[in-house]
Amino acid sequence: MDFGEGYVSNEHRELHQSATESADPLSVSPLQLSPKSSRSPNSPRSPKSPRTPQSPRSPTGQGKCSNLSPRNHRQSYFQKDGRPKKGGSGGKGTWGGLLDTDDTNVLDPNDPNYDSSEEFDHSNEKKPTTDLENYKKKATIIVEEYFSTDGVIATMNEVKELGKPQYGYYFVKKLVSMSMDRHDKEKEMAAILLSALYSDVVDPSQVYKGFSKLVESADDLIVDIPDTVEILALFIARAVVDDILPPAFLKKQMAYLPKDSKGVEVLKKTEKSYLAAPLHAEIIERCWGRSKNTTVDDVKVKINNFLKEYVASGDKKEASRCIKDLKVPFFHHEIVKRVLIMAMERRQAESPLLDLLKAAAEEGFINSSQMSKGFSRLIDTVDDLSLDIPNARGILQQLMSKAASEGWLCVSSLKSLSEEPEKNTIEDGAAKSFKVKTQSIIQEYFLSGDILEVNSCLEQANSNNCAALNAIFVKKLITLAMDRKNREKEMASVLLSSLCFPADDVVSGFVMLIESADDTALDNPVVVEDLAMFLARAVVDEVLAPQHLEEIGTQCLGPGSVGSKVLRMTKSLLKARLAGERILRCWGGGGSSRSGWAFEDVKDMIGKLLEEYESGGEIREACRCMKELGMPFFHHEVVKKALVTTIEKKNERLWGLLKECFESGLITMNQMVKGFGRVAESLDDLALDVPDAKIQFANYVERAKANGWLDNSFCFSKQEHATENGTH
């Protein structure tokens, strides 16, 4: 063998030549030394020479090769054929193949040539892999046993005994991936165990990493589990609902995953199909059913038990702990409802029970949404409750008033609770007759545009102002308008704001529309867009308040229904920048009068209206003209122009018009605030023509506050007043 310069010394070359001459040519393959070979002369295992096999005839190592390590001297111990396999390598007592330069031999402590330093040198490389492999095996066994026994506490202890917290992510991944290929029972068990392990046994960062690994491996999982996207999306949504994954997990993971990967598809489905759905928490919590240990009935029993204990002991801290331990934040409305019922049944325990709710609200155990929902549920069933609790309606009203006065209940978010329930039922025959008349009235209105005629006809058809008939009219009006062009849609919105129906009647009409939206969609493919725009326009026109959207949602929403899409789109439209102006002109503006009005035209008309009234016009005529404008969202312009004219001319006739408009409800407090705010913006310019403009305006602000037009917190400094769009 020819050795190149710089590889081995002359001494080593001579040793190699001697070993080659003494070796059996049939059992030894040529040796090629390499700088990378673990058998090089520099190896710590052979400090003096490369290893060469000893002759079987020299077990003591005598002769020329006596100073060589007898690594392959095994002939006397293993009576097997030592000849090489085909290709000249692999046999006992051989050097291996020509290109076999890596040391792949497994160390055997029983080998007479065993060197402990070899194992020490390589232990640092193999130990981490061995630890992880052992952890994987044990984790798989623990998960299998858990699915068989459903022992959460026992499983938690086993995971603790495993140790190796740095591998917690693998347990999370293994638990979820093994449950994905099983029944709903195992999936629910996996979700419950994850919540139990979180923080106490498995570090939150390891849970996060475990779900990251699952998302990354979605492309591999789908090979064996076809519905991986659906199941894994549910697991992630459940983890977010259970507060073991932050919502930001979705965006962060989506940022670095390939756009065409299944992981991105999983994250998108989690966000759009599950977490964005109405009542998503309740739906996700029950997606695989509930564990046998946490049924809804069991939770109700637990609530009753700890409330009874609280009434007996008065231990508020213990009761708060019980609320936390239930771990059902989406079901806290049941606690509120049962506390209220118990307070109504046991009047002597009313004070401590309300104190518990107050403490839970202030400390954040029960959020405002769940608090309002609990009261709302009781309002819905108060009539049935009256059969067992005399004067239940009056008692509930007192409880609501006390909670509102203490600041832990928002009464404006609740349904109205009158002392006597309203009776709005009508006979089927009367309803059918009214529907026929309504259709004729609306069709004539679309031809003539005469709002006064519609008012007159409605007074005759619904002389008692029945709320149910008003709701039917709202539904019929919008249904007929949706089948026509933008002109008729605009006319319908203008008419709706001009009729001044009670808000509850309009809400009932929209509820009826949304409930029938699935059927309407068969004939009108864009029913979602149309209904959302009508609903948003009603809010902008101040026919409805924003809180009425939530009331509509609680009455007619179902998961995945057309109604839920309508409400989501409505809220999206209202949140947009300059939403009021855009929605007001969505169909061209101007209603029945013309195809569309520019804002400058509206300003001119308002100016002429005020001039006519100031010169001796009638206040009722001025109010009628304002109604016919059909733009209540723009009434702040009336307030502004009336104030400026009053300050300039020092004539309070227009002040009387503002008073009449506010008291009749034609101009709302919101529009008053905007109008006064816009005047405050232009005070510096106004002072150039009227030196005492600021003094006069300050006087009018105080008078407006005294009359109830403005809130006491209103300030007209340039930095603090409300802007035209209602923002600060």
mmCIF file of N, CA and C in Angstrom, residues 449-507:
data_model
loop_
_atom_site.group_PDB
_atom_site.id
_atom_site.type_symbol
_atom_site.label_atom_id
_atom_site.label_comp_id
_atom_site.label_asym_id
_atom_site.label_seq_id
_atom_site.Cartn_x
_atom_site.Cartn_y
_atom_site.Cartn_z
ATOM 1 N N GLY A 449 -94.128 57.567 -2.840
ATOM 2 C CA GLY A 449 -93.170 58.142 -1.908
ATOM 3 C C GLY A 449 -93.805 59.020 -0.851
ATOM 4 N N ASP A 450 -95.098 58.873 -0.612
ATOM 5 C CA ASP A 450 -95.826 59.722 0.337
ATOM 6 C C ASP A 450 -95.802 59.086 1.727
ATOM 7 N N ILE A 451 -94.925 59.604 2.611
ATOM 8 C CA ILE A 451 -94.792 59.048 3.955
ATOM 9 C C ILE A 451 -96.026 59.357 4.793
ATOM 10 N N LEU A 452 -96.600 60.557 4.611
ATOM 11 C CA LEU A 452 -97.790 60.940 5.383
ATOM 12 C C LEU A 452 -98.960 60.008 5.085
ATOM 13 N N GLU A 453 -99.081 59.600 3.834
ATOM 14 C CA GLU A 453 -100.162 58.679 3.464
ATOM 15 C C GLU A 453 -99.975 57.322 4.142
ATOM 16 N N VAL A 454 -98.718 56.877 4.237
ATOM 17 C CA VAL A 454 -98.436 55.607 4.913
ATOM 18 C C VAL A 454 -98.826 55.701 6.382
ATOM 19 N N ASN A 455 -98.476 56.829 7.010
ATOM 20 C CA ASN A 455 -98.849 57.030 8.413
ATOM 21 C C ASN A 455 -100.354 56.969 8.606
ATOM 22 N N SER A 456 -101.079 57.614 7.704
ATOM 23 C CA SER A 456 -102.539 57.644 7.803
ATOM 24 C C SER A 456 -103.138 56.251 7.647
ATOM 25 N N CYS A 457 -102.640 55.499 6.666
ATOM 26 C CA CYS A 457 -103.155 54.140 6.430
ATOM 27 C C CYS A 457 -102.847 53.207 7.599
ATOM 28 N N LEU A 458 -101.645 53.373 8.189
ATOM 29 C CA LEU A 458 -101.275 52.521 9.317
ATOM 30 C C LEU A 458 -102.129 52.801 10.543
ATOM 31 N N GLU A 459 -102.471 54.057 10.755
ATOM 32 C CA GLU A 459 -103.326 54.403 11.890
ATOM 33 C C GLU A 459 -104.687 53.727 11.773
ATOM 34 N N GLN A 460 -105.177 53.591 10.561
ATOM 35 C CA GLN A 460 -106.468 52.926 10.353
ATOM 36 C C GLN A 460 -106.343 51.412 10.492
ATOM 37 N N ALA A 461 -105.243 50.833 9.921
ATOM 38 C CA ALA A 461 -105.091 49.379 9.941
ATOM 39 C C ALA A 461 -104.680 48.862 11.316
ATOM 40 N N ASN A 462 -103.950 49.667 12.078
ATOM 41 C CA ASN A 462 -103.473 49.261 13.402
ATOM 42 C C ASN A 462 -103.832 50.354 14.403
ATOM 43 N N SER A 463 -105.124 50.512 14.610
ATOM 44 C CA SER A 463 -105.619 51.615 15.449
ATOM 45 C C SER A 463 -105.155 51.495 16.899
ATOM 46 N N ASN A 464 -104.913 50.268 17.376
ATOM 47 C CA ASN A 464 -104.485 50.070 18.766
ATOM 48 C C ASN A 464 -102.965 50.104 18.938
ATOM 49 N N ASN A 465 -102.258 50.356 17.832
ATOM 50 C CA ASN A 465 -100.790 50.388 17.859
ATOM 51 C C ASN A 465 -100.215 49.099 18.462
ATOM 52 N N CYS A 466 -100.718 47.977 17.985
ATOM 53 C CA CYS A 466 -100.294 46.665 18.490
ATOM 54 C C CYS A 466 -98.841 46.402 18.106
ATOM 55 N N ALA A 467 -98.049 46.015 19.076
ATOM 56 C CA ALA A 467 -96.619 45.788 18.836
ATOM 57 C C ALA A 467 -96.384 44.658 17.838
ATOM 58 N N ALA A 468 -97.173 43.597 17.916
ATOM 59 C CA ALA A 468 -96.998 42.464 17.007
ATOM 60 C C ALA A 468 -97.254 42.877 15.565
ATOM 61 N N LEU A 469 -98.274 43.741 15.348
ATOM 62 C CA LEU A 469 -98.576 44.202 13.985
ATOM 63 C C LEU A 469 -97.484 45.143 13.484
ATOM 64 N N ASN A 470 -96.928 45.951 14.373
ATOM 65 C CA ASN A 470 -95.811 46.816 13.971
ATOM 66 C C ASN A 470 -94.623 45.985 13.497
ATOM 67 N N ALA A 471 -94.344 44.886 14.205
ATOM 68 C CA ALA A 471 -93.238 44.007 13.820
ATOM 69 C C ALA A 471 -93.498 43.368 12.463
ATOM 70 N N ILE A 472 -94.753 42.982 12.228
ATOM 71 C CA ILE A 472 -95.115 42.395 10.930
ATOM 72 C C ILE A 472 -94.890 43.410 9.812
ATOM 73 N N PHE A 473 -95.243 44.678 10.071
ATOM 74 C CA PHE A 473 -95.058 45.719 9.057
ATOM 75 C C PHE A 473 -93.569 45.897 8.738
ATOM 76 N N VAL A 474 -92.717 45.909 9.766
ATOM 77 C CA VAL A 474 -91.275 46.050 9.549
ATOM 78 C C VAL A 474 -90.749 44.916 8.686
ATOM 79 N N LYS A 475 -91.146 43.704 9.008
ATOM 80 C CA LYS A 475 -90.689 42.551 8.234
ATOM 81 C C LYS A 475 -91.147 42.639 6.787
ATOM 82 N N LYS A 476 -92.413 42.992 6.573
ATOM 83 C CA LYS A 476 -92.956 43.057 5.213
ATOM 84 C C LYS A 476 -92.283 44.162 4.410
ATOM 85 N N LEU A 477 -92.051 45.305 5.052
ATOM 86 C CA LEU A 477 -91.427 46.436 4.370
ATOM 87 C C LEU A 477 -90.042 46.071 3.847
ATOM 88 N N ILE A 478 -89.226 45.483 4.688
ATOM 89 C CA ILE A 478 -87.852 45.155 4.285
ATOM 90 C C ILE A 478 -87.819 43.985 3.312
ATOM 91 N N THR A 479 -88.713 43.017 3.483
ATOM 92 C CA THR A 479 -88.765 41.876 2.567
ATOM 93 C C THR A 479 -89.093 42.327 1.149
ATOM 94 N N LEU A 480 -90.094 43.203 1.006
ATOM 95 C CA LEU A 480 -90.454 43.706 -0.322
ATOM 96 C C LEU A 480 -89.351 44.584 -0.907
ATOM 97 N N ALA A 481 -88.670 45.351 -0.049
ATOM 98 C CA ALA A 481 -87.616 46.233 -0.546
ATOM 99 C C ALA A 481 -86.407 45.440 -1.043
ATOM 100 N N MET A 482 -86.110 44.308 -0.404
ATOM 101 C CA MET A 482 -84.947 43.520 -0.806
ATOM 102 C C MET A 482 -85.092 42.944 -2.203
ATOM 103 N N ASP A 483 -86.333 42.784 -2.675
ATOM 104 C CA ASP A 483 -86.564 42.256 -4.021
ATOM 105 C C ASP A 483 -86.534 43.345 -5.081
ATOM 106 N N ARG A 484 -86.301 44.588 -4.672
ATOM 107 C CA ARG A 484 -86.331 45.709 -5.616
ATOM 108 C C ARG A 484 -84.964 46.381 -5.690
ATOM 109 N N LYS A 485 -84.938 47.571 -6.311
ATOM 110 C CA LYS A 485 -83.679 48.263 -6.560
ATOM 111 C C LYS A 485 -83.302 49.126 -5.360
ATOM 112 N N ASN A 486 -82.134 49.789 -5.495
ATOM 113 C CA ASN A 486 -81.623 50.607 -4.392
ATOM 114 C C ASN A 486 -82.577 51.727 -4.007
ATOM 115 N N ARG A 487 -83.334 52.250 -4.996
ATOM 116 C CA ARG A 487 -84.277 53.335 -4.693
ATOM 117 C C ARG A 487 -85.294 52.890 -3.658
ATOM 118 N N GLU A 488 -85.861 51.719 -3.841
ATOM 119 C CA GLU A 488 -86.860 51.214 -2.905
ATOM 120 C C GLU A 488 -86.235 50.852 -1.549
ATOM 121 N N LYS A 489 -84.995 50.360 -1.571
ATOM 122 C CA LYS A 489 -84.325 50.048 -0.308
ATOM 123 C C LYS A 489 -84.097 51.313 0.504
ATOM 124 N N GLU A 490 -83.681 52.387 -0.181
ATOM 125 C CA GLU A 490 -83.492 53.662 0.499
ATOM 126 C C GLU A 490 -84.820 54.188 1.044
ATOM 127 N N MET A 491 -85.872 54.053 0.247
ATOM 128 C CA MET A 491 -87.195 54.513 0.684
ATOM 129 C C MET A 491 -87.665 53.735 1.910
ATOM 130 N N ALA A 492 -87.379 52.426 1.945
ATOM 131 C CA ALA A 492 -87.785 51.604 3.086
ATOM 132 C C ALA A 492 -87.085 52.065 4.360
ATOM 133 N N SER A 493 -85.782 52.359 4.266
ATOM 134 C CA SER A 493 -85.045 52.831 5.442
ATOM 135 C C SER A 493 -85.554 54.185 5.917
ATOM 136 N N VAL A 494 -85.837 55.078 4.964
ATOM 137 C CA VAL A 494 -86.359 56.400 5.333
ATOM 138 C C VAL A 494 -87.720 56.267 6.014
ATOM 139 N N LEU A 495 -88.574 55.412 5.476
ATOM 140 C CA LEU A 495 -89.898 55.217 6.070
ATOM 141 C C LEU A 495 -89.775 54.632 7.477
ATOM 142 N N LEU A 496 -88.860 53.681 7.650
ATOM 143 C CA LEU A 496 -88.689 53.041 8.953
ATOM 144 C C LEU A 496 -88.286 54.058 10.016
ATOM 145 N N SER A 497 -87.406 55.000 9.647
ATOM 146 C CA SER A 497 -86.981 56.012 10.615
ATOM 147 C C SER A 497 -88.049 57.083 10.826
ATOM 148 N N SER A 498 -88.966 57.238 9.874
ATOM 149 C CA SER A 498 -89.998 58.271 9.986
ATOM 150 C C SER A 498 -91.215 57.797 10.780
ATOM 151 N N LEU A 499 -91.442 56.491 10.829
ATOM 152 C CA LEU A 499 -92.637 55.965 11.499
ATOM 153 C C LEU A 499 -92.529 56.058 13.022
ATOM 154 N N CYS A 500 -91.300 56.123 13.531
ATOM 155 C CA CYS A 500 -91.082 56.230 14.983
ATOM 156 C C CYS A 500 -91.736 55.096 15.764
ATOM 157 N N PHE A 501 -91.594 53.852 15.245
ATOM 158 C CA PHE A 501 -92.058 52.682 15.993
ATOM 159 C C PHE A 501 -91.207 52.522 17.249
ATOM 160 N N PRO A 502 -91.761 51.946 18.319
ATOM 161 C CA PRO A 502 -90.930 51.606 19.490
ATOM 162 C C PRO A 502 -89.797 50.668 19.083
ATOM 163 N N ALA A 503 -88.644 50.852 19.701
ATOM 164 C CA ALA A 503 -87.465 50.052 19.326
ATOM 165 C C ALA A 503 -87.715 48.556 19.480
ATOM 166 N N ASP A 504 -88.474 48.170 20.513
ATOM 167 C CA ASP A 504 -88.750 46.738 20.725
ATOM 168 C C ASP A 504 -89.534 46.143 19.569
ATOM 169 N N ASP A 505 -90.432 46.945 18.965
ATOM 170 C CA ASP A 505 -91.208 46.449 17.820
ATOM 171 C C ASP A 505 -90.308 46.255 16.605
ATOM 172 N N VAL A 506 -89.376 47.192 16.412
ATOM 173 C CA VAL A 506 -88.441 47.067 15.289
ATOM 174 C C VAL A 506 -87.525 45.861 15.507
ATOM 175 N N VAL A 507 -87.086 45.654 16.755
ATOM 176 C CA VAL A 507 -86.261 44.483 17.071
ATOM 177 C C VAL A 507 -87.002 43.199 16.726
#
